[in-house]
Coordinates of N, CA and C in Angstrom, one line a residue:
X1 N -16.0 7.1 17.1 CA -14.6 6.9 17.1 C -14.4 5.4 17.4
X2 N -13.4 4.6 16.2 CA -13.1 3.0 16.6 C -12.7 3.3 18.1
X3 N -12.8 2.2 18.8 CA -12.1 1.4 19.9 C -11.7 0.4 20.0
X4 N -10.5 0.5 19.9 CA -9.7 -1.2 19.9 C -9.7 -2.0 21.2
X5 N -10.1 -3.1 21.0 CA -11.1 -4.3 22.1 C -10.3 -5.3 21.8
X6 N -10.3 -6.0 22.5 CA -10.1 -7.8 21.8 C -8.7 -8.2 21.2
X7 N -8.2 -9.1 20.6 CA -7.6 -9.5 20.0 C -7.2 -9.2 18.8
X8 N -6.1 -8.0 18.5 CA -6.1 -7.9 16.9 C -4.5 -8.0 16.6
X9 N -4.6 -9.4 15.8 CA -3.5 -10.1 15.1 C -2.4 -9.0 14.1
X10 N -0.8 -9.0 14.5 CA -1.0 -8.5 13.4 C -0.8 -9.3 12.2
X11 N -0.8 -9.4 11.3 CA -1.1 -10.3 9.9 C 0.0 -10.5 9.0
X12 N 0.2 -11.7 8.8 CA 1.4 -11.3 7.7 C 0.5 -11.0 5.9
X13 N 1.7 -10.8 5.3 CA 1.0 -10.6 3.9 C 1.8 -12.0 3.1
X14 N 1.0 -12.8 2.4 CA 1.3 -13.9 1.8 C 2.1 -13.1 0.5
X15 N 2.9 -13.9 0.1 CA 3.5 -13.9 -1.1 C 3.7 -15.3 -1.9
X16 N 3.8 -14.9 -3.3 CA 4.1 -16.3 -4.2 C 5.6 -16.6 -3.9
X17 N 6.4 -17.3 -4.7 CA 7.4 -17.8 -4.6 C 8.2 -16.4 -5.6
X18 N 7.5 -16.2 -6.1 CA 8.2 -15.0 -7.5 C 8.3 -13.8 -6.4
X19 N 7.7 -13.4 -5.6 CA 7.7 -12.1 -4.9 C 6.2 -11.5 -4.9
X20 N 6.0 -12.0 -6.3 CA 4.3 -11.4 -6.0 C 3.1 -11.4 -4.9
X21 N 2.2 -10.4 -4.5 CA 1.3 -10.8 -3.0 C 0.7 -11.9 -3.9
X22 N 0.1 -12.9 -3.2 CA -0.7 -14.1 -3.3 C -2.3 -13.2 -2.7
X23 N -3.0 -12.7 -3.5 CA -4.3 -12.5 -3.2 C -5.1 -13.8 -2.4
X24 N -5.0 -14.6 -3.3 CA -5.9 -15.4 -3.0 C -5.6 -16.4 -1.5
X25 N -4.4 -15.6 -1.2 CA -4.0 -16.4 0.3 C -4.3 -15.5 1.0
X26 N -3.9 -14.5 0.6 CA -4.7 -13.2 1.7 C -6.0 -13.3 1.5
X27 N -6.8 -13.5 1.0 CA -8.6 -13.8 1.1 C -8.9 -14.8 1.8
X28 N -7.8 -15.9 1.6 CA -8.2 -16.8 2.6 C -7.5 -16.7 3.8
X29 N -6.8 -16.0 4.2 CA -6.3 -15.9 5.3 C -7.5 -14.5 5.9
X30 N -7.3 -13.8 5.6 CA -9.1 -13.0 6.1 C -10.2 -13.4 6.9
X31 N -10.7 -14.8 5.9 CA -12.1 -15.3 5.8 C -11.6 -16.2 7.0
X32 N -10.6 -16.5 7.2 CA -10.5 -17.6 8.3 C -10.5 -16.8 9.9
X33 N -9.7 -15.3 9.5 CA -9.5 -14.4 11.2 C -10.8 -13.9 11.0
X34 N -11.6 -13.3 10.1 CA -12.7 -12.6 10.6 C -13.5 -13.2 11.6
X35 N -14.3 -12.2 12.3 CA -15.2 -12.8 13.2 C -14.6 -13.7 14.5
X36 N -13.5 -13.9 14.1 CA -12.8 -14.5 15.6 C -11.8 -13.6 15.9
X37 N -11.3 -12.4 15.7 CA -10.5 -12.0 16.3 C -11.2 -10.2 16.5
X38 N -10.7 -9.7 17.4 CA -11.0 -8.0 17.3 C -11.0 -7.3 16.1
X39 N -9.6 -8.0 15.5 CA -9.7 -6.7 14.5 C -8.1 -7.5 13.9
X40 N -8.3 -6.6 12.7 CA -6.9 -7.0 11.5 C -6.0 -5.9 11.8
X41 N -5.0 -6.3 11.9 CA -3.8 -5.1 11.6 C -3.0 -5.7 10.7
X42 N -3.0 -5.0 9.6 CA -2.2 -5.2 7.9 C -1.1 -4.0 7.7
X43 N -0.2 -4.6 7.2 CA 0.9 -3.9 6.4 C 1.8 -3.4 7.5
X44 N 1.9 -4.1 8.4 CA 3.5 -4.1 9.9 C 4.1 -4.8 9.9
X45 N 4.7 -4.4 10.5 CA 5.8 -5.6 10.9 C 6.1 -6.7 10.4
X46 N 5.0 -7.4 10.7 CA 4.9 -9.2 10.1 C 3.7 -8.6 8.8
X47 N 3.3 -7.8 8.4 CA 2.5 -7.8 7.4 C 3.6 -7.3 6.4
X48 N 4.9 -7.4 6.3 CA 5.9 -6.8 5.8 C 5.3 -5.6 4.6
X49 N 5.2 -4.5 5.3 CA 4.9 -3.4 4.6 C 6.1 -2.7 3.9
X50 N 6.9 -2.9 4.8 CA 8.3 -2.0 4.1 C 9.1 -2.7 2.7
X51 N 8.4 -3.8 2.5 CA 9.2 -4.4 1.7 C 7.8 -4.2 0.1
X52 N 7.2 -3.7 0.4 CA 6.5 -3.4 -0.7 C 6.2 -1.9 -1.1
X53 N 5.9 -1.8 -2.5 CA 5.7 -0.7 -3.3 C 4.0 0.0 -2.4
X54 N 4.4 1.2 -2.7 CA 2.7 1.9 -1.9 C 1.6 1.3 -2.8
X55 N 1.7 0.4 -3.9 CA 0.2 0.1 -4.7 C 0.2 -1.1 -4.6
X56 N 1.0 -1.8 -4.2 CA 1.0 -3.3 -3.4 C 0.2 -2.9 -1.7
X57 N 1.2 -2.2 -1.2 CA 0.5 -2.1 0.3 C -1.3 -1.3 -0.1
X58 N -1.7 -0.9 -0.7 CA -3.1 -0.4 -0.9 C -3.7 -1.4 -1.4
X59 N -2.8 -2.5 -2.3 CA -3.8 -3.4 -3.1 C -4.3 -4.5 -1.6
X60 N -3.2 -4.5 -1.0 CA -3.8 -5.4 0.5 C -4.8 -4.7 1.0
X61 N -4.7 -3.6 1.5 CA -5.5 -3.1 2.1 C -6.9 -3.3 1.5
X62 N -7.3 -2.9 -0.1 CA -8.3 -3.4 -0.8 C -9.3 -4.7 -0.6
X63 N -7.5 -5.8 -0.5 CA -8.6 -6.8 -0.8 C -8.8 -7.6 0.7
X64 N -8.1 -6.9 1.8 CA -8.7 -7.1 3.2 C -9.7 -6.2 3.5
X65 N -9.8 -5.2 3.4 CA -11.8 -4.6 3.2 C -12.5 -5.7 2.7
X66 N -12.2 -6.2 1.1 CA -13.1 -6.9 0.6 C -13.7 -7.9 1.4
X67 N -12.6 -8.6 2.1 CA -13.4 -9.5 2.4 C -13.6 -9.6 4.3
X68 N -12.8 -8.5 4.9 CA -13.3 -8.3 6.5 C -14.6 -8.7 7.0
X69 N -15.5 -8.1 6.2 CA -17.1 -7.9 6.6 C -17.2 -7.0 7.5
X70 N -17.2 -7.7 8.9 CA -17.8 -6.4 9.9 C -16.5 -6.5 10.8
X71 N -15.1 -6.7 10.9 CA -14.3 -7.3 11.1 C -13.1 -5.6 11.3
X72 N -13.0 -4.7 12.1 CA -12.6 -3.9 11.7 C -10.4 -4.4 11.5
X73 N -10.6 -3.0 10.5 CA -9.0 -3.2 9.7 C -8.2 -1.9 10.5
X74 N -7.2 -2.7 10.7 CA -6.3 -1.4 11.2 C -5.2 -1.1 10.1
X75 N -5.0 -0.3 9.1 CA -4.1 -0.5 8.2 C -2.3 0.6 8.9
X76 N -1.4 -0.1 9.0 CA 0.1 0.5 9.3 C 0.1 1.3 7.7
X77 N 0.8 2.9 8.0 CA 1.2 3.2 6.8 C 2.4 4.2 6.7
X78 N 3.0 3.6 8.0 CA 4.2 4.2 8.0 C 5.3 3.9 7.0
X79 N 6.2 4.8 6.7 CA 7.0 4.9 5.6 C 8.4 5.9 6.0
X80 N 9.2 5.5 5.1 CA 10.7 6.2 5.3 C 10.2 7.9 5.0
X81 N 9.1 8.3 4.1 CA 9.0 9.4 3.9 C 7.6 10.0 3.9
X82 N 7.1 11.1 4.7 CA 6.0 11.4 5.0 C 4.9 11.9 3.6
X83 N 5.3 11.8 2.9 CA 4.2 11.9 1.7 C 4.1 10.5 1.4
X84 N 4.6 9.6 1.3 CA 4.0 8.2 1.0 C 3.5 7.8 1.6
X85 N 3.6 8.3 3.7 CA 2.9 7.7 4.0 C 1.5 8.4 4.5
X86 N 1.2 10.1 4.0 CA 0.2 10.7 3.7 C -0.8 10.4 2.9
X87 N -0.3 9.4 2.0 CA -0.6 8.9 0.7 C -1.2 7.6 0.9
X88 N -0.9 6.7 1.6 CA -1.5 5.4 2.8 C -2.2 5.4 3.1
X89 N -1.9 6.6 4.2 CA -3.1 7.5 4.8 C -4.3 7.8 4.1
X90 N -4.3 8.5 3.2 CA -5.3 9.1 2.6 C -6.1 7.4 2.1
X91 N -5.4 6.9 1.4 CA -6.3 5.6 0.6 C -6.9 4.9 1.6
X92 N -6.6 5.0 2.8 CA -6.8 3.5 3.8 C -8.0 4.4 4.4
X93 N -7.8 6.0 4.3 CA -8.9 6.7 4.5 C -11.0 6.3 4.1
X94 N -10.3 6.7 2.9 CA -11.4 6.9 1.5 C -11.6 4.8 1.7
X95 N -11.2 4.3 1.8 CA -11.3 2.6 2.0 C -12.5 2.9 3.1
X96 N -12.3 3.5 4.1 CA -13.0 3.4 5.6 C -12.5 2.4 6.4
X97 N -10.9 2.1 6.6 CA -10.8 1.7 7.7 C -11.2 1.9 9.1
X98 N -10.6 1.0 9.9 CA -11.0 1.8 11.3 C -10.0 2.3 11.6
X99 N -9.0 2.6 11.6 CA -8.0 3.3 11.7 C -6.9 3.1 10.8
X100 N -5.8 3.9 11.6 CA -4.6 3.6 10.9 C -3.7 3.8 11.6
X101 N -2.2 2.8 11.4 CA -0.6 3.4 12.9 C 0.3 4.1 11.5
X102 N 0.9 4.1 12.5 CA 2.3 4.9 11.4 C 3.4 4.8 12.8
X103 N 5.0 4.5 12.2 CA 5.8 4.3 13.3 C 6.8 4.9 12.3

């Protein structure tokens, strides 16, 4: 069972100017917290989850696995409606996060 230790940030999610996520600022926003912090928490609050589609909020989640390493992920996947965020749930599962919140 994870145990949350240390310092875990929660994270914003980068975006372009268009609205689109900025991957490549989230990879480098990653590479820079890994290893110095406890642990990532993606898609809260400041990771503005509510303001994205559930295949946006999974594509973060994707490409913060990608590049975490040993860095555990806490993915938020709360939602206005409990099958979407069953459905969070489930992906951030099968991902192998180390957990997951829901509010």
């Amino acid at each position: 069972m994870y145990r949350m230790k240390g310092v875990i940030p929660p994270m914003i999610t980068p975006f372009l100017e268009n609205g689109d996520l900025d991957l490549e600022g989230l990879r480098t926003l990653v590479r820079f917290l890994r290893g110095k912090v406890g642990g990532l928490f993606i898609t809260g609050s400041y990771g503005s989850g509510v303001m994205m589609t559930a295949e946006e909020r999974k594509r973060v989640a994707e490409v913060t696995l990608e590049e975490a390493g040993d860095t555990p992920v806490i993915v938020h996947v709360g939602t206005a409606d409990s099958r979407s965020a069953a459905d969070l749930a489930a992906h951030a599962r099968a991902l192998g996060v180390a957990a997951v919140s829901a509010v």
